[in-house]
Each structure stands twice: as C-alpha cells, then as structure tokens.
Amino acid sequence: MTGTARAFWLDSPGRGVIREVRLPEPGADEVLVRTLFSGVSRGTETLVFGGRVPESQYAAMRAPFQEGDFPGPVKYGYLNVGVVEAGPGDLVGRTVFCLYPHQTRYVVPAAAVTPVPPAVPAGRAVLAGTVETAVNALWDAAPLVGDRIAVVGGGMVGCSVAALLARFPGVRVQLVDTDPERAKAADALGVGFASPGDALGGLDLVVHASATEAGLARSLELLRPEGTVLELSWYGDRSVALPLGEAFHSRRLTLRGSQVGTVSPVRAATRTYADRLALALDLLADPALDALVTGESAFAELPDVMPGLASGEVPALCHRIRYAGDDD
C-alpha cells in the first residue's frame, strides 16, 4: 500500500485542522505526488475559511479535488506543486503543478498534473493558478497597444494582472491600492503605483480586483467615456452597491465580469484549460513574479496561520506553505 498522508481540513468556519488520510495505490493512469509547496489564495480561500460561500454558489465554487462540502468540514485548495514519485515513466521525478488542496502526498489522474518548465523554480510555480486567472482576464479584456490601464486592488490577482500588462508594448499601467506597501510590489513588477485618490483617470480599461465596494466605484470614476471595467473580484455573500444613477449611462461605460472557471469565449474555440495553465507556467519564468510571494510557513503551522491570513493580521499576497516531508 502507498500508505498515509496528512491533509489540511477546514473543520468548521474559522477553524482548521490537520488530519491523517489514507492514500490509494496509484492505478495505471495515475500519479503519486509528494508535495513541495502549496499556496494560500488570499481571496477565495480565506472566504471559504470564514464560511462565507453563499449556498447558491456551493456547486460553482467546488475545487477540482475538494472533499467534503461547504461550509465544512471541507478540504479545499488549488495551488500545489510537488514531485511525481510513482506513475507513468515520463512523469516520474518531474516537478508538477496540480489544482490540489494542502496535503503532503496525494494520488490523482496523470492528466491532472502539468509539468513545471525547467526555468521555473518550484517555489514560484505555486503562483500558476493565479497567473492563469490573469491570463483569462486579459483574454476577456483584450487590451490594445498604447492603452491607458489601471489595476485597482494590489492583491495576488491584481498584481498578477499588472505583471502581465507590463509586458504589453506602449501600455501605461498603474497599480492602485489603499495600502502604500503595495508600491514595493508595483516597483518590482515594473508598473506605476498610486493611492485611489491620486490615480490617473481618463482610462481605456480598469481591471478591478480589490473586492471592495469603494474600489469598484472608483474604478468606474477612472474611465474615459465608453471605457470598460473588468471585474475580477468575488464578494462571497456580500452585497455591493454601485453609483449607476450618476454618469454611468451618459458616459456609456461598460462593467464586465471575468471568472477563471470558464475559458474566455475569445479563446474557447482554440485553447483548452490545459493550454491556459501551461501558458501560465511558461510566464512564471519571469523572476519579477517572486514579488507576489510575501510569506512562508511550514505545513504543520497552517491551522494557526490561516486565521491570521483570513483576518488580515498576517499580511500577504501569496502565502507559501513548505513541505519538507510527511512529518512536517
């Protein structure tokens, strides 16, 4: 038998525990993966931890290898990088990314893992899921050469979007956030930074990722006539009010949602989910993206760390979890 592993579970809203789980023997088309790193998604995952997934979204918000159900007990997560210990010969020994929760070892279909390119360190590869979200957002937004753009909300997703936009020729990109510490991340990514009150206006496109009502309202204010806000935030069970009765109609503004669960219709006919994830991993060869990893803890510390991440007491963009072995 393959044996056992240890997994992080949300036992009840606000309380996480580590449980021992039994691993099946991998089948002919399966792999056994030993985790090296996992990442905590500060947006969706902390909403899950707080029990703030609306009942209407229970099915839509299920992670690919989730066990249990919302609001808990549930095993949830989707940023995992490990080494294949058993499986098809072309994968054994390879470092791979998988949309798997926080667990020391696991067995999944071989098709569920994506090899990490040699130029991408394993510790940076935990960002693949978030960079994939950014890729999908920019397929939706379709920015043009020379556009004037702001990303409002300098969290993990917002910084990933800003990092990719910085590569577009002639594009002026400004990261907008209420936290002046986010200026350091903006500088590392090669984009400008401003507080909401000082942000440049007259924009062609604003990508909103602050998950705040004030941030979304400010995003609309920053647009030129007929400009577009692409909404990436997920608000969980919160209602959001918008000033649509002011100049929204006369300025012919557009507010459009984007969500990574579906490949953007712009590329759906020619790109698969696997293609999108492979592209995200290729883009992670850029060392500037290391700026998005702002904290690290051992796997055994996760039950104590997660409440601080959810409350904001532990500040982080991506908080990385390290695994030295099954006895972490």
Short mmCIF file of C-alpha atoms in Angstrom, two decimals:
data_model
loop_
_atom_site.label_atom_id
_atom_site.label_comp_id
_atom_site.label_asym_id
_atom_site.label_seq_id
_atom_site.Cartn_x
_atom_site.Cartn_y
_atom_site.Cartn_z
CA MET A 1 0.00 0.00 0.00
CA THR A 2 1.11 3.57 -0.66
CA GLY A 3 0.36 4.46 2.98
CA THR A 4 -0.92 7.63 4.54
CA ALA A 5 -0.55 11.38 4.17
CA ARG A 6 -1.54 14.46 6.13
CA ALA A 7 -4.09 16.99 4.87
CA PHE A 8 -5.36 20.39 6.00
CA TRP A 9 -9.13 20.50 6.54
CA LEU A 10 -11.48 23.33 7.37
CA ASP A 11 -13.18 21.61 10.30
CA SER A 12 -15.71 24.43 10.77
CA PRO A 13 -15.73 28.10 9.69
CA GLY A 14 -12.64 29.74 11.17
CA ARG A 15 -11.06 26.51 12.45
CA GLY A 16 -8.58 24.39 10.52
CA VAL A 17 -7.08 21.01 11.49
CA ILE A 18 -4.55 18.56 10.04
CA ARG A 19 -5.91 15.06 9.52
CA GLU A 20 -4.28 11.81 8.53
CA VAL A 21 -5.66 10.39 5.28
CA ARG A 22 -5.09 7.02 3.63
CA LEU A 23 -3.73 7.03 0.09
CA PRO A 24 -4.87 4.54 -2.55
CA GLU A 25 -2.38 2.65 -4.64
CA PRO A 26 -1.98 4.62 -7.92
CA GLY A 27 -3.58 2.98 -10.94
CA ALA A 28 -2.14 2.64 -14.43
CA ASP A 29 -3.02 6.21 -15.45
CA GLU A 30 -2.46 7.83 -12.07
CA VAL A 31 0.46 9.51 -10.29
CA LEU A 32 1.60 9.67 -6.69
CA VAL A 33 2.84 13.19 -5.91
CA ARG A 34 4.90 14.33 -2.92
CA THR A 35 4.12 17.99 -2.23
CA LEU A 36 6.95 20.52 -2.13
CA PHE A 37 4.92 23.72 -1.80
CA SER A 38 1.32 24.87 -1.76
CA GLY A 39 -0.08 28.38 -1.83
CA VAL A 40 -2.95 30.05 0.03
CA SER A 41 -5.22 32.09 -2.21
CA ARG A 42 -5.92 35.19 -0.11
CA GLY A 43 -9.20 35.88 -1.89
CA THR A 44 -11.33 32.79 -2.45
CA GLU A 45 -9.63 30.52 0.07
CA THR A 46 -9.94 32.90 3.00
CA LEU A 47 -13.64 33.43 2.18
CA VAL A 48 -14.04 29.64 2.28
CA PHE A 49 -12.17 29.53 5.59
CA GLY A 50 -14.55 32.09 7.06
CA GLY A 51 -17.61 30.12 5.92
CA ARG A 52 -18.66 32.92 3.57
CA VAL A 53 -19.51 30.94 0.44
CA PRO A 54 -23.19 31.65 -0.41
CA GLU A 55 -25.29 28.49 -0.54
CA SER A 56 -26.25 29.36 -4.12
CA GLN A 57 -22.57 29.07 -5.08
CA TYR A 58 -21.72 25.77 -3.35
CA ALA A 59 -21.57 23.85 -6.64
CA ALA A 60 -19.84 26.60 -8.64
CA MET A 61 -17.10 27.09 -6.03
CA ARG A 62 -16.08 23.45 -5.65
CA ALA A 63 -12.36 22.94 -6.20
CA PRO A 64 -11.26 20.12 -8.56
CA PHE A 65 -10.16 17.76 -5.75
CA GLN A 66 -12.26 19.12 -2.92
CA GLU A 67 -13.51 16.68 -0.30
CA GLY A 68 -16.43 17.48 1.97
CA ASP A 69 -18.94 20.26 1.48
CA PHE A 70 -19.34 23.93 2.33
CA PRO A 71 -19.39 25.38 4.90
CA GLY A 72 -17.43 22.43 6.37
CA PRO A 73 -15.83 20.10 7.12
CA VAL A 74 -14.12 20.57 3.78
CA LYS A 75 -10.66 20.02 2.28
CA TYR A 76 -10.11 22.97 -0.04
CA GLY A 77 -7.26 24.49 -2.04
CA TYR A 78 -5.87 24.55 -5.56
CA LEU A 79 -2.23 25.74 -5.64
CA ASN A 80 0.01 22.70 -5.24
CA VAL A 81 3.50 21.91 -6.56
CA GLY A 82 5.17 18.56 -5.99
CA VAL A 83 7.36 15.78 -7.35
CA VAL A 84 5.91 12.68 -9.02
CA GLU A 85 7.10 9.62 -7.07
CA ALA A 86 5.17 6.95 -8.98
CA GLY A 87 3.25 6.82 -12.25
CA PRO A 88 3.97 6.89 -15.99
CA GLY A 89 7.70 6.84 -16.73
CA ASP A 90 7.74 10.21 -18.48
CA LEU A 91 6.43 11.89 -15.31
CA VAL A 92 8.34 10.11 -12.53
CA GLY A 93 10.80 12.54 -10.97
CA ARG A 94 9.19 15.57 -12.66
CA THR A 95 8.10 18.65 -10.75
CA VAL A 96 4.42 19.25 -11.46
CA PHE A 97 1.62 21.70 -10.67
CA CYS A 98 -1.81 20.42 -9.66
CA LEU A 99 -5.08 22.04 -8.56
CA TYR A 100 -4.95 20.08 -5.29
CA PRO A 101 -5.53 21.13 -1.65
CA HIS A 102 -2.89 21.35 1.08
CA GLN A 103 -1.72 17.75 1.58
CA THR A 104 1.68 16.10 2.00
CA ARG A 105 1.18 13.43 -0.70
CA TYR A 106 -1.72 12.56 -3.00
CA VAL A 107 -2.84 10.35 -5.87
CA VAL A 108 -4.55 11.89 -8.92
CA PRO A 109 -5.03 11.05 -12.62
CA ALA A 110 -1.85 11.74 -14.60
CA ALA A 111 -3.82 14.16 -16.78
CA ALA A 112 -4.47 16.35 -13.71
CA VAL A 113 -0.82 17.38 -13.32
CA THR A 114 1.13 19.80 -15.50
CA PRO A 115 4.93 19.62 -15.66
CA VAL A 116 6.67 22.75 -14.42
CA PRO A 117 9.12 24.14 -17.02
CA PRO A 118 12.80 23.82 -16.02
CA ALA A 119 13.16 27.62 -15.98
CA VAL A 120 10.50 27.97 -13.25
CA PRO A 121 11.52 27.26 -9.62
CA ALA A 122 9.11 25.02 -7.72
CA GLY A 123 8.54 27.70 -5.09
CA ARG A 124 7.38 30.20 -7.73
CA ALA A 125 5.21 27.67 -9.53
CA VAL A 126 2.57 27.86 -6.76
CA LEU A 127 1.51 31.11 -8.46
CA ALA A 128 0.38 29.22 -11.59
CA GLY A 129 -3.30 29.19 -10.67
CA THR A 130 -3.34 32.94 -10.06
CA VAL A 131 -1.37 33.78 -13.20
CA GLU A 132 -3.82 31.55 -15.09
CA THR A 133 -6.64 33.77 -13.74
CA ALA A 134 -4.73 36.81 -15.03
CA VAL A 135 -4.27 35.21 -18.46
CA ASN A 136 -8.00 34.52 -18.71
CA ALA A 137 -8.81 38.07 -17.57
CA LEU A 138 -6.63 39.58 -20.27
CA TRP A 139 -8.18 37.33 -22.89
CA ASP A 140 -11.53 38.78 -21.73
CA ALA A 141 -10.28 42.37 -21.57
CA ALA A 142 -8.34 42.29 -24.86
CA PRO A 143 -6.11 45.35 -24.11
CA LEU A 144 -4.61 47.14 -27.10
CA VAL A 145 -1.16 48.58 -27.77
CA GLY A 146 -0.91 52.00 -26.15
CA ASP A 147 -3.90 51.61 -23.82
CA ARG A 148 -4.07 53.52 -20.54
CA ILE A 149 -4.93 50.99 -17.83
CA ALA A 150 -5.25 50.75 -14.06
CA VAL A 151 -5.45 47.66 -11.89
CA VAL A 152 -7.42 48.56 -8.77
CA GLY A 153 -6.56 46.19 -5.94
CA GLY A 154 -2.96 45.13 -5.41
CA GLY A 155 -3.59 41.65 -4.07
CA MET A 156 -2.43 38.37 -5.54
CA VAL A 157 -4.71 38.50 -8.60
CA GLY A 158 -4.32 42.24 -9.20
CA CYS A 159 -0.54 42.05 -9.08
CA SER A 160 -0.55 39.09 -11.48
CA VAL A 161 -2.66 41.07 -13.96
CA ALA A 162 -0.39 44.11 -13.60
CA ALA A 163 2.71 41.95 -14.16
CA LEU A 164 1.34 40.63 -17.46
CA LEU A 165 0.12 44.05 -18.60
CA ALA A 166 3.62 45.45 -18.02
CA ARG A 167 4.76 43.33 -20.98
CA PHE A 168 2.32 44.93 -23.44
CA PRO A 169 4.07 47.44 -25.75
CA GLY A 170 3.18 51.08 -25.21
CA VAL A 171 0.71 50.35 -22.39
CA ARG A 172 0.68 52.64 -19.34
CA VAL A 173 -0.17 50.57 -16.28
CA GLN A 174 -0.84 51.85 -12.78
CA LEU A 175 -1.47 49.63 -9.75
CA VAL A 176 -3.95 51.31 -7.39
CA ASP A 177 -4.30 50.30 -3.74
CA THR A 178 -5.08 51.83 -0.35
CA ASP A 179 -2.01 50.14 1.18
CA PRO A 180 1.18 52.13 0.43
CA GLU A 181 3.21 48.95 1.00
CA ARG A 182 1.88 47.66 -2.32
CA ALA A 183 4.16 50.23 -4.00
CA LYS A 184 7.05 47.82 -3.41
CA ALA A 185 5.31 45.08 -5.37
CA ALA A 186 4.42 47.53 -8.15
CA ASP A 187 8.05 48.63 -8.42
CA ALA A 188 9.26 45.01 -8.58
CA LEU A 189 6.75 44.28 -11.35
CA GLY A 190 7.71 47.36 -13.35
CA VAL A 191 4.42 49.28 -13.10
CA GLY A 192 3.40 52.58 -11.54
CA PHE A 193 1.60 52.90 -8.21
CA ALA A 194 -0.98 55.29 -6.78
CA SER A 195 -3.47 55.56 -3.95
CA PRO A 196 -7.12 55.66 -5.08
CA GLY A 197 -7.28 59.44 -4.67
CA ASP A 198 -4.14 60.04 -6.72
CA ALA A 199 -4.80 57.56 -9.53
CA LEU A 200 -4.67 58.83 -13.11
CA GLY A 201 -8.03 59.00 -14.88
CA GLY A 202 -9.22 59.01 -18.48
CA LEU A 203 -8.52 55.28 -18.79
CA ASP A 204 -9.42 52.87 -21.55
CA LEU A 205 -9.59 49.91 -19.18
CA VAL A 206 -9.67 49.31 -15.42
CA VAL A 207 -9.24 45.80 -14.03
CA HIS A 208 -10.86 45.70 -10.60
CA ALA A 209 -9.59 43.17 -8.05
CA SER A 210 -9.93 44.83 -4.64
CA ALA A 211 -13.18 43.03 -3.67
CA THR A 212 -14.45 46.30 -2.14
CA GLU A 213 -17.45 48.44 -3.00
CA ALA A 214 -15.30 51.60 -2.83
CA GLY A 215 -12.74 50.09 -5.19
CA LEU A 216 -15.34 49.22 -7.78
CA ALA A 217 -16.93 52.69 -7.60
CA ARG A 218 -13.50 54.30 -8.00
CA SER A 219 -12.79 52.05 -10.98
CA LEU A 220 -15.83 53.45 -12.79
CA GLU A 221 -14.73 57.01 -11.98
CA LEU A 222 -11.31 56.45 -13.58
CA LEU A 223 -12.68 55.53 -17.01
CA ARG A 224 -12.87 57.70 -20.10
CA PRO A 225 -16.26 57.80 -21.87
CA GLU A 226 -17.07 54.33 -23.25
CA GLY A 227 -14.32 52.76 -21.14
CA THR A 228 -14.56 49.31 -19.54
CA VAL A 229 -14.18 47.93 -16.02
CA LEU A 230 -13.34 44.24 -15.95
CA GLU A 231 -14.49 42.87 -12.59
CA LEU A 232 -12.34 40.08 -11.16
CA SER A 233 -13.38 40.35 -7.51
CA TRP A 234 -15.51 37.73 -5.84
CA TYR A 235 -17.52 39.11 -2.92
CA GLY A 236 -18.76 35.89 -1.38
CA ASP A 237 -22.01 36.56 0.46
CA ARG A 238 -21.70 40.38 0.45
CA SER A 239 -23.98 42.73 -1.50
CA VAL A 240 -22.39 45.59 -3.45
CA ALA A 241 -23.95 48.98 -4.28
CA LEU A 242 -22.82 50.96 -7.33
CA PRO A 243 -23.41 54.59 -8.47
CA LEU A 244 -25.16 53.59 -11.68
CA GLY A 245 -27.57 56.51 -11.37
CA GLU A 246 -24.88 59.17 -11.87
CA ALA A 247 -22.83 59.41 -15.10
CA PHE A 248 -22.75 55.68 -15.84
CA HIS A 249 -25.27 55.87 -18.71
CA SER A 250 -24.33 59.24 -20.17
CA ARG A 251 -20.66 58.17 -20.36
CA ARG A 252 -21.68 54.79 -21.87
CA LEU A 253 -19.48 52.79 -19.51
CA THR A 254 -19.15 49.01 -19.53
CA LEU A 255 -18.89 46.76 -16.45
CA ARG A 256 -17.98 43.19 -17.34
CA GLY A 257 -17.37 40.13 -15.18
CA SER A 258 -14.50 37.69 -15.67
CA GLN A 259 -14.09 34.34 -13.94
CA VAL A 260 -11.43 31.68 -14.40
CA GLY A 261 -13.84 28.73 -14.17
CA THR A 262 -14.57 29.13 -17.90
CA VAL A 263 -12.00 29.65 -20.64
CA SER A 264 -12.62 33.13 -22.08
CA PRO A 265 -15.04 32.96 -25.04
CA VAL A 266 -12.42 34.87 -27.03
CA ARG A 267 -10.16 31.79 -26.91
CA ALA A 268 -12.52 28.93 -26.06
CA ALA A 269 -12.56 27.62 -29.65
CA THR A 270 -8.77 27.34 -29.83
CA ARG A 271 -7.49 26.90 -26.24
CA THR A 272 -8.18 24.27 -23.59
CA TYR A 273 -7.87 24.55 -19.82
CA ALA A 274 -4.59 22.64 -20.14
CA ASP A 275 -3.29 25.11 -22.74
CA ARG A 276 -4.14 28.04 -20.46
CA LEU A 277 -2.39 26.53 -17.44
CA ALA A 278 0.69 25.60 -19.48
CA LEU A 279 0.90 29.20 -20.71
CA ALA A 280 0.67 30.49 -17.13
CA LEU A 281 3.55 28.23 -16.09
CA ASP A 282 5.66 29.43 -19.03
CA LEU A 283 5.04 33.05 -17.99
CA LEU A 284 6.33 32.25 -14.49
CA ALA A 285 9.88 32.09 -15.86
CA ASP A 286 9.96 35.84 -15.07
CA PRO A 287 11.73 36.27 -11.68
CA ALA A 288 9.85 39.55 -11.10
CA LEU A 289 6.86 37.43 -10.10
CA ASP A 290 8.73 36.36 -6.93
CA ALA A 291 7.42 39.67 -5.52
CA LEU A 292 3.99 38.04 -5.19
CA VAL A 293 5.23 35.53 -2.59
CA THR A 294 5.34 37.59 0.59
CA GLY A 295 5.28 34.99 3.35
CA GLU A 296 6.01 31.35 4.07
CA SER A 297 5.13 28.83 6.77
CA ALA A 298 5.62 25.13 7.40
CA PHE A 299 2.68 22.85 6.66
CA ALA A 300 2.30 21.97 10.35
CA GLU A 301 1.73 25.66 11.13
CA LEU A 302 -1.17 26.06 8.69
CA PRO A 303 -4.02 25.67 11.25
CA ASP A 304 -2.51 28.55 13.25
CA VAL A 305 -1.58 30.69 10.22
CA MET A 306 -4.86 30.51 8.30
CA PRO A 307 -6.96 32.56 10.78
CA GLY A 308 -4.38 35.37 10.59
CA LEU A 309 -4.41 35.29 6.80
CA ALA A 310 -8.21 35.39 6.73
CA SER A 311 -8.40 38.34 9.13
CA GLY A 312 -5.53 40.27 7.54
CA GLU A 313 -3.46 40.08 10.74
CA VAL A 314 -0.85 38.20 8.68
CA PRO A 315 -0.33 40.47 5.64
CA ALA A 316 0.43 38.63 2.42
CA LEU A 317 -0.13 38.45 -1.30
CA CYS A 318 0.58 34.75 -1.77
CA HIS A 319 1.45 32.93 1.45
CA ARG A 320 3.50 29.86 0.57
CA ILE A 321 3.38 26.61 2.54
CA ARG A 322 6.53 24.47 2.52
CA TYR A 323 6.68 20.69 2.93
CA ALA A 324 9.97 19.07 3.94
CA GLY A 325 8.41 15.62 4.24
CA ASP A 326 5.45 13.72 5.61
CA ASP A 327 6.41 14.60 9.18
CA ASP A 328 6.07 18.39 8.76
#
